Amino acid sequence: MLGLENLAPASAIATVDNLLRNPAAQLEVPAAVLLAPLDRRQATEVINRTIGEPPRRITHLLPAIAGLLTGGPAGAVVTGSISYNAEVIRHNSRIKAISSILQEIVIVRPMVGLTDPEKALLPAVACAYAAGSLSHQTWEQFLARLAWNEGNCLLAKPPHLAAHKHVPLAEDSLRALFKATQPPHATMLEEAAKLVATQAPPAVSTKLNPGARWMSAEDRAASRVYTNNPRANGLLIGMAEDGRPMMFAGNESLITIGGPGTGKTQAQVIPNLLNYPGSAFVLDVKDELWNLTAGRRSNFGPVYRFAPTDPTGSTHAYNPFDLISRDPDQAALDCQSLAHQLILERPDLKDPYWEDRGRDFLWTFALAIALTAGPTERTLERLAAYLSMPLAFDDLSGPAYRHSETARAIALLRSLAAKTGIADIANNATAMETALTTESNRMESVFDTARRHVAVFSRAAHVRRALSRSDWHPLDLRKRPGTTVYFCLKPGELRAFAPLVRIVFQQHAAALTKDFAAKPGALPVTFFLDEMPQLGNLAAINDILDVGRGAGLRLWLFAQYLGQIRDIYGARANGLINACQIRSFLQPDHDAAEFIAPALGKTRSLFKGEDRPLAEPYDLMGRAYADKIIALARGERPVLLDKLVAHRHYGHWMRLKPPAVRKLAHVP
């Protein structure tokens, strides 16, 4: 089909499709398309080598000598000049004729001879041309090179040149010229495919490199996980290449892994706290999110600042014992959860005896407090006090022991065991009493193990005040959508207060998932847990990952390094990460890059016939992805996003002052 190179962009796709469907069709492109951009001097040199170098005066030396013998010096000059000039005229005439013929030669290639990769590439380039992504010159040069096929083509001439004596020389010159100036055919195809990959619609470029690829705008439009349209329960993951927000509107959990300074807070935490109208629980490990977002979130609902380490007392209060039932059977379960959050199980310990026994006594004393203490005594401070009782007595029948706090505690435990029928209470009371005279050092070690995990609750008056009562109930996050609880700590305090964070988190998760099914359209309660690995092995995380979706509860976990999660969760680390619907990575380190690369998959080049990763680990750690968010979701293409920097877009909201927090009354 002559004239394909002159097609208007709007008709290119349809014309190419018709051409490919016709087995008798031919791709016909004027050779002039490839001749026009060539360097004139280079072209002349190639043609001269084909048809013969231009005449030189030296070649006319012999005729000049003959002229010297017959006509003297004048005859030599005349004879030599005439001979040289005549040869120049003949050579220039051939050059002119050949040049004229070259402009009329048409490169012809039967469509049936195109390979499958070429048949995939031709419509892809046509789409890019039709979309205005390629210039007309690029389009016609691609067609000409596709037809040329390294000389495996036909060279057609118009009828009036059929008998021209210089046609053979012209064809030889054209082949020599294109051989010297055109790229190898495989290279040309690969370069065209690369161009299409960046310019053509993804649906087209995918045909050239089937397999893995980054998510496109068309993919996003069809996605069952992501949306570009902000919804009431949507969470911002990042910004697509077209500048539109990439939102996740599901009830499943999320995780983000990125080192310090990679923008996790600015790009994901703050924007969502400023925009998400549903209830939220926020672990504020730098005590900054309250100041930057609480003013805005107070428009959604009540906001609570739980800052037990704030020496000024500017904190709301929360007492974990208020969530422990007074029913003996339920209280036993509640206190078991409390004890396990205070002393986590550590499978790596060679001798877990001390932790196990310490946990047993934490459970015992917590249960005694829950079932027997008055309202002001049901506190973690009282739990710490139990673990400070004297444990060494010479004579259990003497007044020193009989009047001691230890004796009263043992008597209380035995009475409670008899009343509730819970045998383990009595067993632990007996173990304590037996150890007082024979193994007091051993029992002291057990108590010391437990005491290390609760002593922080009784040492400072402002901490005791913050734990003395409850200003909110976890179910408030459900009953009053838009409620926000900020658990605020100063930098460096998280490790010491991790047991308290675990207790508060576990109690909220348990209350919100118990006997509850999410209502259609209800906003899920979202937990933003920064520095998640520092909290240790949280069983509640696995519970929420398993049942949170149905209960309208989701987590957004944040960690600096993948290695931190593996250190805590061991062989279950990858499973925990993959259980999250959205997995975001910012400036991945080596471990994270090795984790991401296989998940991105491989793409196959039709032209080279080889599989290659969508992105190599060293690429993921390099500059190309340094300012990007790499997001993975089950059942979706990987997506490469830009960061939305909160202070640039939401500075007006971030400057809103948070509500005043009334200082707690003094507690001695």
XYZ file of C-alpha atoms in Angstrom:
668
model
C 0.000 0.000 0.000
C 1.862 2.967 -1.267
C 1.484 6.119 0.760
C 1.261 4.514 4.198
C 3.982 6.865 5.334
C 1.779 9.834 4.424
C -1.218 8.727 6.451
C -2.803 11.224 8.784
C -2.465 10.127 12.427
C -6.218 9.656 12.781
C -6.341 7.000 10.053
C -3.063 5.222 10.835
C -4.484 2.586 13.188
C -7.346 1.476 10.950
C -5.150 1.409 7.845
C -2.467 -0.675 9.534
C -5.081 -3.096 10.880
C -6.512 -3.583 7.387
C -3.025 -4.053 5.997
C -2.215 -6.771 8.527
C -5.454 -8.623 7.784
C -4.741 -8.781 4.047
C -2.271 -11.608 3.276
C -1.672 -10.220 -0.214
C -0.811 -6.731 0.997
C 2.622 -5.194 0.701
C 4.373 -2.543 2.713
C 5.609 0.036 0.194
C 7.664 3.034 1.266
C 9.714 5.421 -0.920
C 13.450 5.032 -0.459
C 13.564 8.820 -0.305
C 12.295 8.593 3.291
C 15.603 7.072 4.376
C 17.701 9.060 1.915
C 16.525 12.496 3.041
C 18.209 12.639 6.450
C 21.541 11.181 5.238
C 24.697 13.247 5.199
C 25.350 14.259 1.560
C 29.122 13.761 1.750
C 28.764 10.289 3.254
C 26.184 9.326 0.639
C 28.441 10.518 -2.191
C 31.382 8.510 -0.876
C 29.318 5.324 -0.713
C 27.922 5.810 -4.225
C 31.388 6.531 -5.623
C 32.678 3.293 -4.160
C 29.821 1.480 -5.878
C 29.976 2.985 -9.356
C 33.668 3.869 -9.379
C 35.682 6.759 -8.039
C 35.471 10.079 -9.915
C 38.166 10.572 -12.583
C 41.570 11.867 -11.616
C 44.068 13.744 -13.830
C 46.770 11.171 -13.166
C 44.675 8.590 -14.954
C 45.055 10.646 -18.108
C 48.892 10.671 -17.993
C 49.356 8.193 -20.842
C 47.115 10.087 -23.273
C 49.033 13.237 -22.357
C 52.398 11.541 -23.147
C 51.050 10.487 -26.531
C 50.042 14.084 -27.200
C 53.560 15.208 -26.273
C 55.068 12.906 -28.932
C 52.741 14.001 -31.703
C 51.906 17.573 -30.968
C 54.508 18.842 -28.578
C 53.725 20.353 -25.180
C 50.580 22.083 -26.377
C 49.245 18.822 -27.790
C 49.879 17.062 -24.494
C 47.852 19.615 -22.518
C 44.982 19.640 -24.950
C 44.791 15.859 -25.245
C 44.985 15.280 -21.462
C 42.438 17.973 -20.613
C 39.925 16.802 -23.167
C 40.185 13.234 -21.904
C 39.838 14.243 -18.235
C 36.952 16.623 -18.811
C 35.059 14.069 -20.838
C 35.405 11.489 -18.058
C 34.229 13.988 -15.434
C 31.180 14.778 -17.526
C 30.351 11.092 -17.919
C 30.810 10.431 -14.167
C 28.691 13.391 -13.130
C 26.053 12.309 -15.585
C 25.931 8.860 -14.001
C 25.753 10.393 -10.507
C 22.905 12.650 -11.558
C 21.023 9.837 -13.214
C 21.524 7.484 -10.265
C 20.477 10.156 -7.783
C 17.320 10.745 -9.764
C 16.562 7.036 -9.891
C 17.163 6.637 -6.142
C 14.464 9.186 -5.418
C 11.948 7.103 -7.372
C 12.786 3.666 -6.000
C 10.185 2.194 -3.662
C 11.080 -0.294 -0.919
C 8.602 -3.177 -0.993
C 8.085 -5.909 1.584
C 5.208 -8.417 1.487
C 3.167 -8.308 4.701
C 3.094 -12.076 4.804
C 6.829 -11.988 5.442
C 6.584 -9.968 8.666
C 7.519 -11.870 11.809
C 5.135 -12.062 14.778
C 7.102 -9.460 16.764
C 7.024 -7.148 13.744
C 3.272 -7.660 13.385
C 2.865 -6.681 17.041
C 5.167 -3.692 16.750
C 3.618 -2.116 13.636
C 0.169 -1.377 15.191
C 1.833 -0.311 18.425
C 3.846 2.334 16.619
C 0.712 3.330 14.702
C -1.116 3.861 18.008
C 1.687 6.035 19.325
C 1.639 8.021 16.080
C -2.138 8.368 16.195
C -1.931 9.579 19.791
C 0.474 12.312 18.747
C 3.332 10.788 20.707
C 5.495 10.269 17.621
C 6.409 12.775 14.940
C 5.565 12.174 11.304
C 9.270 11.812 10.517
C 9.707 9.102 13.169
C 6.637 7.290 11.850
C 7.732 7.241 8.200
C 11.321 6.300 9.026
C 10.083 3.361 11.083
C 7.958 2.174 8.154
C 10.861 2.509 5.726
C 13.257 0.607 7.981
C 10.651 -2.086 8.606
C 10.267 -2.494 4.848
C 14.040 -2.366 4.224
C 14.677 -5.293 6.605
C 18.455 -5.176 6.104
C 18.008 -5.529 2.335
C 15.625 -8.496 2.473
C 13.087 -6.665 0.371
C 12.183 -5.752 -3.178
C 13.153 -2.525 -4.904
C 10.401 -1.343 -7.216
C 10.780 1.232 -10.007
C 8.189 3.176 -11.917
C 7.518 1.885 -15.477
C 9.418 4.649 -17.235
C 12.638 3.493 -15.570
C 12.250 -0.156 -16.507
C 14.834 0.017 -19.329
C 17.065 2.699 -17.884
C 20.694 1.631 -18.198
C 21.667 3.027 -14.789
C 18.978 1.186 -12.762
C 21.301 -1.707 -11.789
C 23.928 0.770 -10.582
C 21.252 2.703 -8.701
C 19.996 -0.416 -6.933
C 23.532 -1.456 -6.025
C 24.209 2.054 -4.733
C 21.028 2.057 -2.650
C 21.817 -1.267 -1.028
C 25.381 -0.215 -0.291
C 24.219 3.125 1.071
C 21.579 1.677 3.386
C 23.910 -1.084 4.539
C 26.381 1.582 5.614
C 23.903 3.961 7.234
C 20.927 2.020 8.632
C 21.025 0.244 12.022
C 20.781 -3.544 12.255
C 17.173 -4.636 11.933
C 17.026 -6.242 15.395
C 18.401 -3.074 16.951
C 15.858 -0.966 15.100
C 12.998 -3.134 16.349
C 14.247 -3.040 19.933
C 14.624 0.739 19.882
C 11.150 1.139 18.417
C 9.745 -1.132 21.114
C 11.420 0.953 23.810
C 9.925 4.082 22.305
C 6.475 2.519 22.243
C 6.867 1.382 25.841
C 7.107 4.998 26.935
C 4.790 6.618 24.379
C 2.069 4.184 23.332
C -0.983 3.201 25.399
C -0.067 0.424 27.866
C -2.512 -2.014 26.294
C -0.463 -1.774 23.104
C 3.027 -1.745 24.594
C 2.132 -4.812 26.670
C 1.877 -6.844 23.462
C 5.531 -6.098 22.768
C 6.759 -7.062 26.217
C 4.159 -9.416 27.678
C 4.320 -10.283 31.340
C 4.977 -7.942 34.222
C 4.605 -4.193 33.902
C 3.760 -1.180 36.000
C 0.114 -0.301 36.445
C -1.304 2.056 33.850
C -4.173 4.525 33.928
C -6.312 1.929 32.154
C -5.419 -0.631 34.815
C -6.360 1.805 37.566
C -9.711 2.459 35.950
C -10.451 -1.280 35.994
C -8.889 -1.963 39.409
C -10.894 -3.627 42.165
C -8.437 -2.394 44.804
C -7.444 1.135 43.835
C -9.440 4.160 42.806
C -8.592 7.635 41.570
C -11.772 9.061 43.020
C -11.491 10.001 46.704
C -14.103 8.212 48.763
C -15.267 8.657 52.320
C -13.249 5.657 53.477
C -10.398 5.982 51.003
C -6.779 6.129 52.134
C -4.198 7.939 50.017
C -1.292 5.725 48.952
C 0.427 8.202 46.630
C 0.007 10.214 43.450
C -0.266 8.636 39.993
C 1.809 9.917 37.082
C -1.152 11.947 35.848
C -1.279 13.829 39.153
C -4.405 12.107 40.420
C -4.543 10.588 43.913
C -4.176 6.824 44.198
C -6.653 5.703 46.850
C -7.348 2.431 48.643
C -10.948 2.072 49.726
C -10.985 -1.456 51.136
C -11.258 -2.759 54.693
C -8.041 -4.771 54.479
C -4.820 -3.761 56.196
C -1.754 -1.986 54.822
C 1.968 -1.850 55.559
C 4.659 0.667 54.613
C 8.386 -0.022 54.881
C 10.886 2.796 54.467
C 13.934 4.020 56.326
C 14.214 7.252 58.317
C 13.695 10.351 56.212
C 11.968 8.578 53.333
C 8.715 10.477 53.827
C 6.387 7.891 55.357
C 4.850 10.420 57.736
C 4.615 13.313 55.283
C 3.426 11.252 52.331
C 1.054 8.778 53.925
C 0.298 9.309 57.621
C -0.427 13.042 57.808
C -2.435 13.333 54.556
C -4.736 10.531 55.648
C -5.215 11.811 59.184
C -6.163 15.170 57.702
C -8.654 13.699 55.229
C -10.027 10.410 56.535
C -13.307 11.056 58.380
C -13.537 7.625 60.012
C -12.307 6.776 63.495
C -8.586 6.270 64.004
C -6.136 5.035 66.605
C -2.758 6.722 66.115
C 0.559 5.676 67.622
C 2.401 8.998 67.704
C 5.956 7.947 68.554
C 7.419 11.425 67.997
C 4.606 13.346 69.689
C 4.092 15.364 66.495
C 0.964 14.017 64.841
C -1.271 15.414 67.584
C 0.004 18.935 66.976
C -0.196 18.636 63.178
C -3.516 16.849 62.694
C -5.697 16.930 65.827
C -7.009 20.404 65.031
C -8.330 19.190 61.703
C -9.559 15.838 63.052
C -11.579 17.543 65.768
C -13.956 18.434 62.921
C -14.620 14.724 62.398
C -15.265 13.811 66.029
C -13.783 13.738 69.551
C -9.995 13.623 69.817
C -8.089 12.182 72.770
C -4.438 12.700 73.591
C -3.103 9.848 75.687
C 0.378 11.032 76.642
C 1.268 9.238 79.898
C 4.874 10.451 79.819
C 3.989 14.148 79.493
C 5.261 15.663 82.777
C 2.855 18.599 82.466
C -0.102 16.261 82.778
C -1.615 17.451 79.484
C -3.119 14.090 78.713
C -6.354 12.217 78.742
C -6.440 9.149 80.949
C -6.850 5.466 80.177
C -6.898 2.651 82.718
C -6.513 -0.843 81.219
C -8.282 -2.361 84.226
C -11.462 -0.598 83.175
C -11.563 -3.027 80.246
C -11.183 -6.095 82.475
C -14.434 -7.760 83.417
C -15.557 -8.346 87.011
C -16.968 -11.692 85.985
C -14.417 -14.289 87.199
C -14.370 -16.414 84.050
C -14.108 -13.475 81.656
C -11.677 -11.672 83.953
C -9.394 -14.705 83.886
C -9.241 -14.448 80.096
C -8.828 -10.670 80.144
C -5.964 -10.906 82.634
C -4.327 -13.629 80.603
C -4.258 -11.257 77.614
C -2.918 -8.494 79.862
C -0.109 -10.705 81.159
C 0.844 -11.823 77.662
C 1.051 -8.218 76.449
C 3.245 -7.289 79.411
C 5.624 -10.222 78.926
C 5.669 -11.388 75.336
C 6.416 -14.981 74.521
C 9.881 -15.335 73.044
C 10.423 -18.574 71.133
C 14.129 -17.752 70.827
C 14.745 -18.115 74.573
C 16.600 -21.271 75.561
C 15.149 -21.170 79.083
C 11.774 -19.406 79.153
C 11.108 -20.471 82.762
C 11.544 -17.019 84.294
C 9.328 -15.282 81.742
C 6.695 -18.009 81.936
C 6.528 -17.943 85.742
C 6.645 -14.156 85.809
C 3.681 -14.121 83.431
C 1.843 -16.581 85.678
C 2.148 -14.284 88.677
C 1.219 -11.214 86.654
C -1.964 -13.030 85.701
C -2.598 -14.054 89.298
C -2.191 -10.586 90.792
C -4.027 -8.874 87.920
C -6.977 -11.200 88.469
C -6.937 -10.474 92.202
C -6.995 -6.744 91.486
C -9.760 -7.063 88.893
C -12.051 -9.066 91.189
C -11.342 -7.660 94.653
C -9.907 -4.137 94.447
C -11.954 -0.984 94.781
C -12.346 1.437 91.867
C -9.271 3.493 92.775
C -7.110 0.394 93.310
C -7.798 -1.327 89.994
C -4.622 0.014 88.373
C -1.322 -1.072 86.899
C 0.334 0.752 89.779
C -1.288 -1.697 92.188
C -0.062 -4.565 90.028
C 3.498 -3.276 90.302
C 3.081 -2.991 94.082
C 2.174 -6.671 94.393
C 5.455 -7.579 92.738
C 7.399 -5.542 95.299
C 6.269 -7.595 98.315
C 8.995 -9.063 100.571
C 9.693 -12.698 99.801
C 12.300 -13.766 102.388
C 11.084 -14.824 105.844
C 12.824 -16.973 108.431
C 9.661 -18.185 110.137
C 6.222 -18.205 108.586
C 4.665 -18.568 112.044
C 6.293 -15.422 113.387
C 4.693 -11.987 113.597
C 6.943 -10.542 110.883
C 5.301 -12.758 108.328
C 1.797 -12.918 109.813
C 1.477 -9.129 109.730
C 3.167 -8.704 106.351
C 1.639 -7.653 103.059
C 2.849 -10.946 101.659
C 0.756 -12.984 104.081
C -2.302 -10.882 103.371
C -1.806 -11.315 99.624
C -1.505 -15.099 99.896
C -4.608 -15.245 102.067
C -6.480 -13.111 99.556
C -5.461 -15.386 96.710
C -6.617 -18.507 98.524
C -9.922 -16.900 99.388
C -10.379 -15.795 95.785
C -9.561 -19.279 94.512
C -12.146 -20.805 96.803
C -14.765 -18.262 95.757
C -14.184 -18.493 92.000
C -13.124 -22.106 91.683
C -10.056 -21.097 89.653
C -7.440 -23.573 90.843
C -4.415 -21.810 89.351
C -4.895 -18.939 91.790
C -4.528 -21.309 94.737
C -1.614 -23.114 93.071
C 0.325 -19.894 92.658
C -0.452 -18.858 96.240
C 0.954 -22.162 97.493
C 4.026 -21.825 95.270
C 4.688 -18.387 96.741
C 4.300 -19.526 100.329
C 6.485 -22.597 99.838
C 9.241 -20.512 98.287
C 9.311 -17.963 101.112
C 11.536 -20.089 103.331
C 13.179 -22.552 100.960
C 13.508 -20.842 97.558
C 13.086 -17.153 98.249
C 15.920 -16.250 95.865
C 14.305 -18.215 93.075
C 10.940 -16.580 93.688
C 12.609 -13.174 93.870
C 14.080 -13.799 90.406
C 10.637 -14.658 89.070
C 9.145 -11.524 90.597
C 12.053 -9.445 89.355
C 11.426 -10.676 85.814
C 7.786 -9.621 86.056
C 8.594 -6.385 87.859
C 10.822 -5.179 85.019
C 7.772 -5.019 82.767
C 5.485 -3.080 85.131
C 7.767 -0.894 87.241
C 7.526 1.925 84.698
C 3.833 2.315 85.551
C 4.464 3.332 89.161
C 7.671 5.353 89.128
C 6.356 8.750 87.973
C 3.320 10.583 89.339
C 2.232 11.837 85.905
C 2.263 8.281 84.574
C 0.165 7.097 87.518
C -2.323 9.899 86.894
C -2.656 9.002 83.222
C -3.427 5.391 84.158
C -5.833 6.116 87.012
C -9.107 6.329 85.066
C -10.511 6.218 81.517
C -11.739 9.235 79.567
C -12.873 7.109 76.633
C -13.831 3.526 75.888
C -12.514 1.626 72.853
C -16.066 1.195 71.601
C -16.344 4.981 71.315
C -14.412 4.629 68.069
C -17.313 2.579 66.769
C -20.214 4.409 68.378
C -18.971 7.857 67.380
C -17.416 7.676 63.887
C -14.625 10.193 63.521
C -13.265 9.650 67.037
C -9.469 9.714 67.212
C -7.168 8.412 69.933
C -3.552 9.587 69.829
C -1.104 7.541 71.894
C 1.686 10.108 72.209
C 5.244 9.333 73.269
C 8.503 11.216 73.044
C 11.325 9.954 70.821
C 13.165 7.186 72.639
C 10.287 6.269 74.966
C 8.639 3.612 72.845
C 10.830 0.720 73.949
C 10.221 1.363 77.663
C 6.481 1.845 77.215
C 5.966 -0.822 74.561
C 4.130 -3.082 77.073
C 1.594 -0.330 77.708
C 1.174 0.295 73.982
C 0.578 -3.417 73.450
C -2.038 -3.534 76.214
C -3.940 -0.507 74.954
C -3.780 -1.687 71.352
C -4.862 -5.227 72.209
C -7.785 -4.032 74.308
C -9.017 -1.715 71.568
C -8.652 -4.416 68.930
C -10.427 -7.007 71.080
C -13.311 -4.689 71.940
C -13.794 -3.582 68.337
C -13.716 -7.075 66.827
C -15.808 -8.874 69.444
C -19.254 -9.885 68.214
C -19.263 -7.286 65.484
C -19.897 -7.438 61.770
C -19.141 -4.405 59.638
C -22.219 -2.684 58.298
C -22.319 -1.822 54.582
C -21.015 1.683 54.067
C -19.665 1.978 57.617
C -16.264 3.635 57.864
C -13.627 1.183 59.078
C -11.664 2.047 62.199
C -8.052 2.509 61.101
C -5.023 1.927 63.334
C -1.904 3.863 62.317
C 0.954 2.030 64.045
C 4.315 3.714 63.543
C 7.500 1.817 64.448
C 5.484 -1.378 64.651
C 8.480 -3.741 65.096
C 9.473 -2.005 68.346
C 6.232 -3.225 69.912
C 7.390 -6.823 69.675
C 5.433 -9.837 68.514
C 1.849 -8.618 68.640
C -0.690 -11.418 68.465
C -3.438 -8.832 68.029
C -1.932 -7.852 64.675
C -2.442 -11.343 63.332
C -5.975 -11.402 64.752
C -6.898 -8.184 62.968
C -5.283 -9.320 59.732
C -7.463 -12.437 59.945
C -10.812 -11.008 61.049
C -10.450 -7.233 60.846
C -12.030 -6.867 57.431
C -15.294 -8.433 58.528
C -15.289 -6.366 61.707
C -14.647 -3.054 59.982
C -11.145 -2.733 61.399
C -7.899 -2.266 59.491
C -4.262 -1.653 60.319
C -1.699 0.522 58.649
C 1.656 -0.727 59.891
C 4.864 1.262 59.496
C 8.417 -0.041 59.786
C 11.836 1.258 58.863
C 13.374 -1.983 57.642
C 12.192 -5.385 56.551
C 14.888 -6.913 58.749
C 13.186 -5.502 61.861
C 10.013 -7.411 61.093
C 11.938 -10.599 60.380
C 13.824 -10.282 63.650
C 10.528 -10.121 65.572
C 8.306 -12.464 63.591
C 10.877 -14.868 62.193
C 9.513 -17.277 59.607
C 6.093 -15.612 59.828
C 7.390 -12.190 58.758
C 6.816 -12.590 55.030
C 3.367 -14.002 55.674
C 2.461 -11.031 57.857
C 3.586 -8.586 55.180
C 1.809 -10.413 52.382
C -1.373 -10.618 54.455
C -1.653 -6.850 54.045
C -3.577 -5.877 50.942
C -1.390 -2.844 50.213
C 2.381 -3.076 50.675
C 4.276 0.179 50.118
C 8.048 0.554 49.960
C 10.042 3.795 50.056
C 13.743 3.769 49.150
C 14.038 0.016 49.767
C 17.231 -1.316 51.269
C 18.827 -4.552 50.064
C 16.481 -6.862 52.002
C 13.393 -4.993 50.852
C 14.603 -4.822 47.240
C 15.212 -8.572 47.213
C 11.686 -9.017 48.593
C 10.086 -6.682 46.050
C 11.831 -7.770 42.840
C 10.242 -11.250 42.561
C 6.835 -9.772 43.395
C 7.165 -7.355 40.481
C 7.536 -10.279 38.101
C 9.323 -10.586 34.776
C 8.700 -9.213 31.320
C 9.542 -11.003 28.075
C 11.012 -9.208 25.083
C 9.554 -10.430 21.792
C 12.624 -9.166 19.955
C 15.346 -10.602 22.171
C 13.324 -13.598 23.319
C 14.516 -13.277 26.900
C 12.875 -12.854 30.287
C 14.050 -10.041 32.489
C 12.868 -8.613 35.812
C 10.575 -5.632 35.654
C 13.120 -4.011 37.980
C 16.376 -5.409 39.329
C 17.083 -5.071 43.073
C 19.968 -2.691 42.379
C 17.627 -0.536 40.309
C 15.059 -0.432 43.109
C 17.732 0.861 45.463
C 18.974 3.449 42.969
C 18.092 6.977 41.965
C 15.298 6.005 39.602
C 13.094 4.980 42.532
C 14.512 7.202 45.268
C 11.540 9.580 45.302
C 8.888 7.004 44.470
C 6.458 4.824 46.367
C 6.450 1.234 45.141
C 3.069 -0.286 45.976
C 2.018 -3.913 45.673
C -1.515 -5.255 45.993
C -2.911 -8.749 45.627
C -4.360 -9.345 42.183
C -3.103 -6.036 40.782
C -0.184 -4.756 38.743
C 2.576 -3.120 40.783
C 2.246 0.629 40.839
C 4.877 3.355 40.925
C 3.657 6.492 42.684
C 4.878 9.957 43.533
C 4.752 11.287 47.073
C 2.265 13.904 48.129
C 4.163 16.037 50.630
C 1.699 17.042 53.335
C 3.104 20.422 54.329
C 2.978 21.626 50.703
C -0.656 20.662 50.168
C -2.237 20.811 53.617
C -0.270 23.453 55.457
C -3.461 25.342 56.292
C -4.902 22.310 58.069
C -1.626 21.408 59.751
C -1.504 24.874 61.317
C -4.857 24.400 63.065
C -4.313 24.242 66.814
C -5.329 21.014 68.524
C -8.030 21.180 71.206
C -6.832 22.049 74.693
C -6.306 19.062 76.972
C -7.253 19.609 80.575
C -4.445 18.679 82.946
C -5.092 15.724 85.199
C -5.636 16.315 88.883
C -2.748 15.466 91.165
C -2.371 11.858 92.214
C 0.193 11.229 94.981
